[in-house]
CSV table of C-alpha atoms in Angstrom, one decimal:
chain,number,residue,atom,x,y,z
A,968,MET,CA,-37.8,4.0,-3.4
A,969,PRO,CA,-38.7,1.7,-6.4
A,970,ARG,CA,-36.6,-1.8,-6.7
A,971,ASP,CA,-34.8,-0.9,-10.1
A,972,THR,CA,-33.1,1.9,-8.3
A,973,LEU,CA,-31.3,-0.3,-5.5
A,974,THR,CA,-28.4,-2.6,-6.5
A,975,ALA,CA,-26.6,-4.9,-4.8
A,976,ASP,CA,-23.5,-2.4,-4.5
A,977,ARG,CA,-25.5,0.4,-3.0
A,978,ILE,CA,-26.9,-2.1,-0.6
A,979,VAL,CA,-23.4,-3.8,0.7
A,980,HIS,CA,-21.9,-0.4,1.3
A,981,ALA,CA,-24.8,0.8,3.1
A,982,ALA,CA,-24.3,-2.5,5.0
A,983,ILE,CA,-20.7,-1.5,5.6
A,984,GLU,CA,-21.6,1.9,7.3
A,985,LEU,CA,-24.4,-0.1,9.1
A,986,LEU,CA,-21.7,-2.4,10.5
A,987,ASP,CA,-19.1,0.4,11.3
A,988,GLU,CA,-21.9,2.2,13.6
A,989,GLU,CA,-23.8,-1.0,15.2
A,990,GLY,CA,-21.7,-4.1,14.6
A,991,LEU,CA,-23.0,-7.3,14.0
A,992,ASP,CA,-25.9,-7.7,16.3
A,993,GLY,CA,-26.7,-4.2,14.8
A,994,LEU,CA,-27.1,-5.4,11.0
A,995,ASN,CA,-30.5,-6.4,9.9
A,996,MET,CA,-32.6,-6.1,6.8
A,997,ARG,CA,-35.4,-3.8,8.4
A,998,SER,CA,-32.5,-1.4,9.4
A,999,LEU,CA,-30.8,-1.6,6.2
A,1000,ALA,CA,-33.9,-0.9,4.6
A,1001,LYS,CA,-34.8,2.1,6.5
A,1002,ARG,CA,-31.1,3.5,5.8
A,1003,LEU,CA,-31.8,2.9,1.9
A,1004,GLY,CA,-35.2,4.5,2.2
A,1005,SER,CA,-36.5,1.2,0.8
A,1006,ALA,CA,-38.7,-1.8,1.6
A,1007,ALA,CA,-37.1,-5.0,3.3
A,1008,THR,CA,-38.6,-7.3,0.7
A,1009,ALA,CA,-36.5,-4.9,-1.8
A,1010,VAL,CA,-33.1,-5.6,-0.2
A,1011,TYR,CA,-34.0,-9.5,-0.3
A,1012,TRP,CA,-34.6,-9.3,-4.2
A,1013,HIS,CA,-30.8,-8.4,-4.4
A,1014,ILE,CA,-29.2,-10.4,-1.7
A,1015,LYS,CA,-30.9,-13.0,0.1
A,1016,THR,CA,-29.8,-13.9,3.6
A,1017,LYS,CA,-27.6,-11.7,6.3
A,1018,ASP,CA,-25.1,-14.1,5.9
A,1019,ASP,CA,-24.6,-13.5,2.0
A,1020,LEU,CA,-24.5,-9.8,3.1
A,1021,VAL,CA,-21.6,-10.2,5.5
A,1022,ARG,CA,-19.6,-11.9,3.3
A,1023,LEU,CA,-20.0,-9.5,0.6
A,1024,ALA,CA,-19.2,-6.7,3.0
A,1025,SER,CA,-16.4,-8.3,4.0
A,1026,ASP,CA,-14.9,-9.0,0.8
A,1027,THR,CA,-15.7,-5.4,-0.3
A,1028,VAL,CA,-13.4,-3.9,2.6
A,1029,TRP,CA,-10.5,-6.4,1.7
A,1030,HIS,CA,-10.2,-4.1,-1.3
A,1031,GLU,CA,-9.3,-1.1,0.9
A,1032,VAL,CA,-5.8,-2.6,1.2
A,1033,GLU,CA,-3.4,-1.3,-1.3
A,1034,PRO,CA,-0.7,-3.9,-2.6
A,1035,PRO,CA,2.6,-3.0,-2.5
A,1036,ASP,CA,4.6,-2.4,-5.8
A,1037,LEU,CA,6.7,-5.4,-5.8
A,1038,ASP,CA,8.8,-4.4,-8.3
A,1039,ALA,CA,9.3,-1.1,-6.9
A,1040,THR,CA,10.7,-2.0,-3.5
A,1041,ASP,CA,12.2,-4.6,-1.3
A,1042,TRP,CA,10.3,-7.2,0.5
A,1043,ARG,CA,10.5,-5.9,4.2
A,1044,THR,CA,9.0,-2.7,3.1
A,1045,ALA,CA,6.1,-4.3,0.8
A,1046,ALA,CA,5.6,-6.7,3.9
A,1047,THR,CA,5.1,-4.0,6.3
A,1048,ALA,CA,2.6,-1.9,4.1
A,1049,HIS,CA,0.9,-4.9,3.5
A,1050,ALA,CA,0.5,-5.7,7.1
A,1051,ASP,CA,-0.1,-2.1,8.0
A,1052,GLY,CA,-2.9,-1.9,5.6
A,1053,MET,CA,-4.8,-5.0,6.7
A,1054,HIS,CA,-4.1,-3.7,10.5
A,1055,ALA,CA,-5.5,-0.3,9.5
A,1056,MET,CA,-8.6,-1.9,7.7
A,1057,LEU,CA,-9.7,-4.1,10.5
A,1058,THR,CA,-9.2,-0.9,13.1
A,1059,ARG,CA,-11.9,1.1,10.8
A,1060,HIS,CA,-13.8,-2.2,10.3
A,1061,PRO,CA,-14.0,-4.0,13.9
A,1062,TRP,CA,-17.0,-6.2,12.7
A,1063,LEU,CA,-14.9,-8.0,10.3
A,1064,VAL,CA,-13.0,-9.5,13.1
A,1065,GLN,CA,-15.7,-10.5,15.0
A,1066,ALA,CA,-17.0,-12.0,11.7
A,1067,PHE,CA,-14.1,-14.4,11.2
A,1068,GLY,CA,-15.5,-16.5,13.9
A,1069,SER,CA,-19.2,-16.6,12.9
A,1070,HIS,CA,-19.3,-16.2,9.1
A,1071,LEU,CA,-18.1,-18.1,6.0
A,1072,LEU,CA,-16.2,-15.5,4.4
A,1073,TYR,CA,-14.6,-15.7,1.0
A,1074,GLY,CA,-14.0,-13.5,-2.0
A,1075,PRO,CA,-12.0,-11.7,-4.6
A,1076,GLY,CA,-10.9,-8.9,-2.3
A,1077,GLN,CA,-9.6,-11.6,0.3
A,1078,ALA,CA,-7.7,-13.7,-2.2
A,1079,ARG,CA,-6.1,-10.8,-3.6
A,1080,TYR,CA,-4.7,-9.9,0.0
A,1081,ASN,CA,-3.6,-13.4,0.1
A,1082,ASP,CA,-2.0,-13.5,-3.0
A,1083,VAL,CA,0.0,-10.6,-2.7
A,1084,SER,CA,1.1,-11.8,0.5
A,1085,LEU,CA,2.6,-14.9,-1.0
A,1086,ALA,CA,4.3,-13.1,-3.7
A,1087,VAL,CA,5.9,-11.0,-1.0
A,1088,TYR,CA,7.6,-13.9,0.8
A,1089,GLU,CA,8.4,-15.5,-2.3
A,1090,LYS,CA,10.4,-12.7,-3.1
A,1091,ALA,CA,12.0,-12.6,0.3
A,1092,GLY,CA,13.6,-15.9,-1.1
A,1093,PHE,CA,11.0,-18.3,1.0
A,1094,ALA,CA,10.0,-21.4,-1.2
A,1095,ALA,CA,6.6,-22.3,-1.7
A,1096,ASP,CA,5.8,-24.0,1.4
A,1097,ASP,CA,7.4,-21.5,3.5
A,1098,ALA,CA,6.1,-18.4,2.0
A,1099,ASP,CA,2.5,-19.8,2.9
A,1100,ARG,CA,3.6,-20.2,6.5
A,1101,ALA,CA,5.4,-16.9,6.6
A,1102,ALA,CA,2.0,-15.1,5.2
A,1103,GLY,CA,-0.2,-17.3,7.4
A,1104,THR,CA,2.3,-16.2,10.4
A,1105,VAL,CA,1.5,-12.7,10.0
A,1106,PHE,CA,-2.1,-12.9,9.1
A,1107,THR,CA,-2.6,-14.4,12.4
A,1108,PHE,CA,-0.2,-11.9,13.8
A,1109,VAL,CA,-2.3,-8.8,12.3
A,1110,LEU,CA,-5.6,-10.1,13.1
A,1111,GLY,CA,-4.8,-10.9,17.0
A,1112,SER,CA,-3.5,-7.5,17.0
A,1113,THR,CA,-7.0,-6.0,16.2
A,1114,LEU,CA,-8.9,-8.6,18.7
A,1115,GLY,CA,-8.5,-6.1,21.5
A,1116,PRO,CA,-9.8,-3.2,20.0
A,1117,ALA,CA,-12.3,-4.8,18.2
A,1118,ALA,CA,-13.6,-6.7,21.3
A,1119,GLN,CA,-13.5,-3.4,23.2
A,1120,VAL,CA,-16.1,-1.8,20.8
A,1121,SER,CA,-18.2,-4.5,20.9
A,1122,LEU,CA,-17.8,-4.5,24.9
A,1123,ASN,CA,-19.2,-0.9,24.7
A,1124,ARG,CA,-22.1,-1.4,22.7
A,1125,ARG,CA,-23.1,-4.4,24.9
A,1126,LEU,CA,-22.5,-2.4,28.3
A,1127,GLY,CA,-24.7,0.9,27.0
A,1128,ARG,CA,-27.7,-1.2,26.0
A,1129,ASN,CA,-30.7,-0.2,27.5
A,1130,GLY,CA,-29.4,3.5,28.3
A,1131,ALA,CA,-26.9,2.0,30.6
A,1132,ASP,CA,-23.5,4.0,31.2
A,1133,ALA,CA,-21.1,2.2,29.4
A,1134,GLU,CA,-18.2,4.8,30.5
A,1135,GLN,CA,-18.6,4.2,34.3
A,1136,LEU,CA,-19.0,0.7,34.2
A,1137,LEU,CA,-15.7,0.1,32.3
A,1138,ALA,CA,-14.1,2.3,34.9
A,1139,ASP,CA,-15.6,0.5,37.6
A,1140,ALA,CA,-14.0,-2.8,36.0
A,1141,VAL,CA,-10.7,-1.5,35.5
A,1142,ALA,CA,-10.4,-0.1,39.1
A,1143,ARG,CA,-11.2,-3.7,40.3
A,1144,ALA,CA,-9.0,-5.5,38.0
A,1145,THR,CA,-6.3,-2.6,39.0
A,1146,GLU,CA,-6.7,-3.7,42.5
A,1147,THR,CA,-6.1,-7.4,41.9
A,1148,ALA,CA,-3.0,-6.5,39.6
A,1149,MET,CA,-1.2,-4.6,42.3
A,1150,GLU,CA,-1.1,-7.5,44.3
A,1151,PHE,CA,1.7,-8.9,41.8
A,1152,PRO,CA,5.0,-7.3,41.6
A,1153,ARG,CA,5.6,-6.2,38.2
A,1154,LEU,CA,2.2,-5.5,37.5
A,1155,ARG,CA,2.4,-3.3,40.5
A,1156,GLU,CA,5.7,-1.5,39.3
A,1157,ARG,CA,4.2,-0.9,36.1
A,1158,LEU,CA,0.8,0.2,37.1
A,1159,GLY,CA,2.8,2.7,39.5
A,1160,THR,CA,3.7,4.7,36.1
A,1161,LYS,CA,0.5,4.8,34.4
A,1162,ALA,CA,-3.3,5.7,35.0
A,1163,ALA,CA,-5.7,3.1,36.1
A,1164,THR,CA,-7.3,3.4,32.9
A,1165,GLU,CA,-4.6,2.2,31.2
A,1166,TYR,CA,-4.0,-1.0,32.3
A,1167,ALA,CA,-6.2,-3.2,29.9
A,1168,ALA,CA,-4.4,-1.2,27.0
A,1169,ALA,CA,-1.8,-2.7,24.9
A,1170,PRO,CA,1.5,-0.6,25.4
A,1171,ASP,CA,2.2,2.2,22.8
A,1172,ARG,CA,3.7,0.8,19.4
A,1173,THR,CA,2.9,-2.7,20.4
A,1174,PHE,CA,1.8,-4.0,17.0
A,1175,GLU,CA,5.2,-2.3,15.3
A,1176,PHE,CA,7.3,-4.1,17.9
A,1177,GLY,CA,5.4,-7.1,17.1
A,1178,LEU,CA,5.5,-6.8,13.1
A,1179,ARG,CA,9.3,-5.6,13.0
A,1180,SER,CA,10.6,-8.8,15.3
A,1181,LEU,CA,8.6,-11.3,13.2
A,1182,LEU,CA,10.4,-9.5,10.1
A,1183,ASP,CA,13.5,-9.9,11.6
A,1184,GLY,CA,12.8,-13.5,12.8
A,1185,PHE,CA,12.1,-14.2,9.3
A,1186,GLU,CA,15.3,-12.4,7.6
A,1187,ALA,CA,17.4,-14.3,10.2
A,1188,ARG,CA,16.0,-17.6,8.9
A,1189,LEU,CA,16.6,-16.6,5.2
A,1190,ALA,CA,20.0,-15.7,6.1
A,1191,ALA,CA,20.8,-18.8,7.8
A,1192,ASP,CA,19.3,-21.1,5.0
A,1193,GLY,CA,21.4,-19.3,2.7
A,1194,ALA,CA,24.6,-19.7,4.7
A,1195,GLY,CA,23.5,-23.4,5.1
A,1196,ARG,CA,23.2,-24.0,1.3
A,1197,ARG,CA,26.6,-22.6,1.0
A,1198,GLU,CA,28.4,-24.8,3.2
């Protein structure tokens, strides 16, 4: 492919596809160039390093999170929609969760998300410093909620290298973990009502429960602060 038909935007979107399929470890300029029908040197002409590529790819997927219309909805609905959007995006792109710990990530997409978050909690009634804290708390919670699924994707890839049966290896590990857990009364009680393969999974609707509990706490704090000011 002639170099002038290749653009940074095409490269970044191809990189996102490759990252979704192969994860951070599977991203390299040679594989990316093959996907683009180009030479690795042509890719380097547009984007100099793998770190730059991961940063650009990460910022692109942040644009998938639709900002809520703060003029048309209440703060809790906006906060829930915004957090749900981040959670869905990170679930679609589990490599981004891993990239937080290994790459310097920044750009207008992530900045827009953060700015909208601050606007949501300022609308709720928090002063600037507490709006920062509320936004940071929810961000950390959403990120933490996607760590498990992202780690599972990465683990499955690693276990399946060199033709190994990743599914069987995982099942064997879960069975051994279940045997250990049966020695503890509360775990034993719960495991009696579910299959062994469910032991490592978070309970249904854990994310929804946690987010609702956080926002309930914010609402209670705002109400208490308001009552204190009126006294």
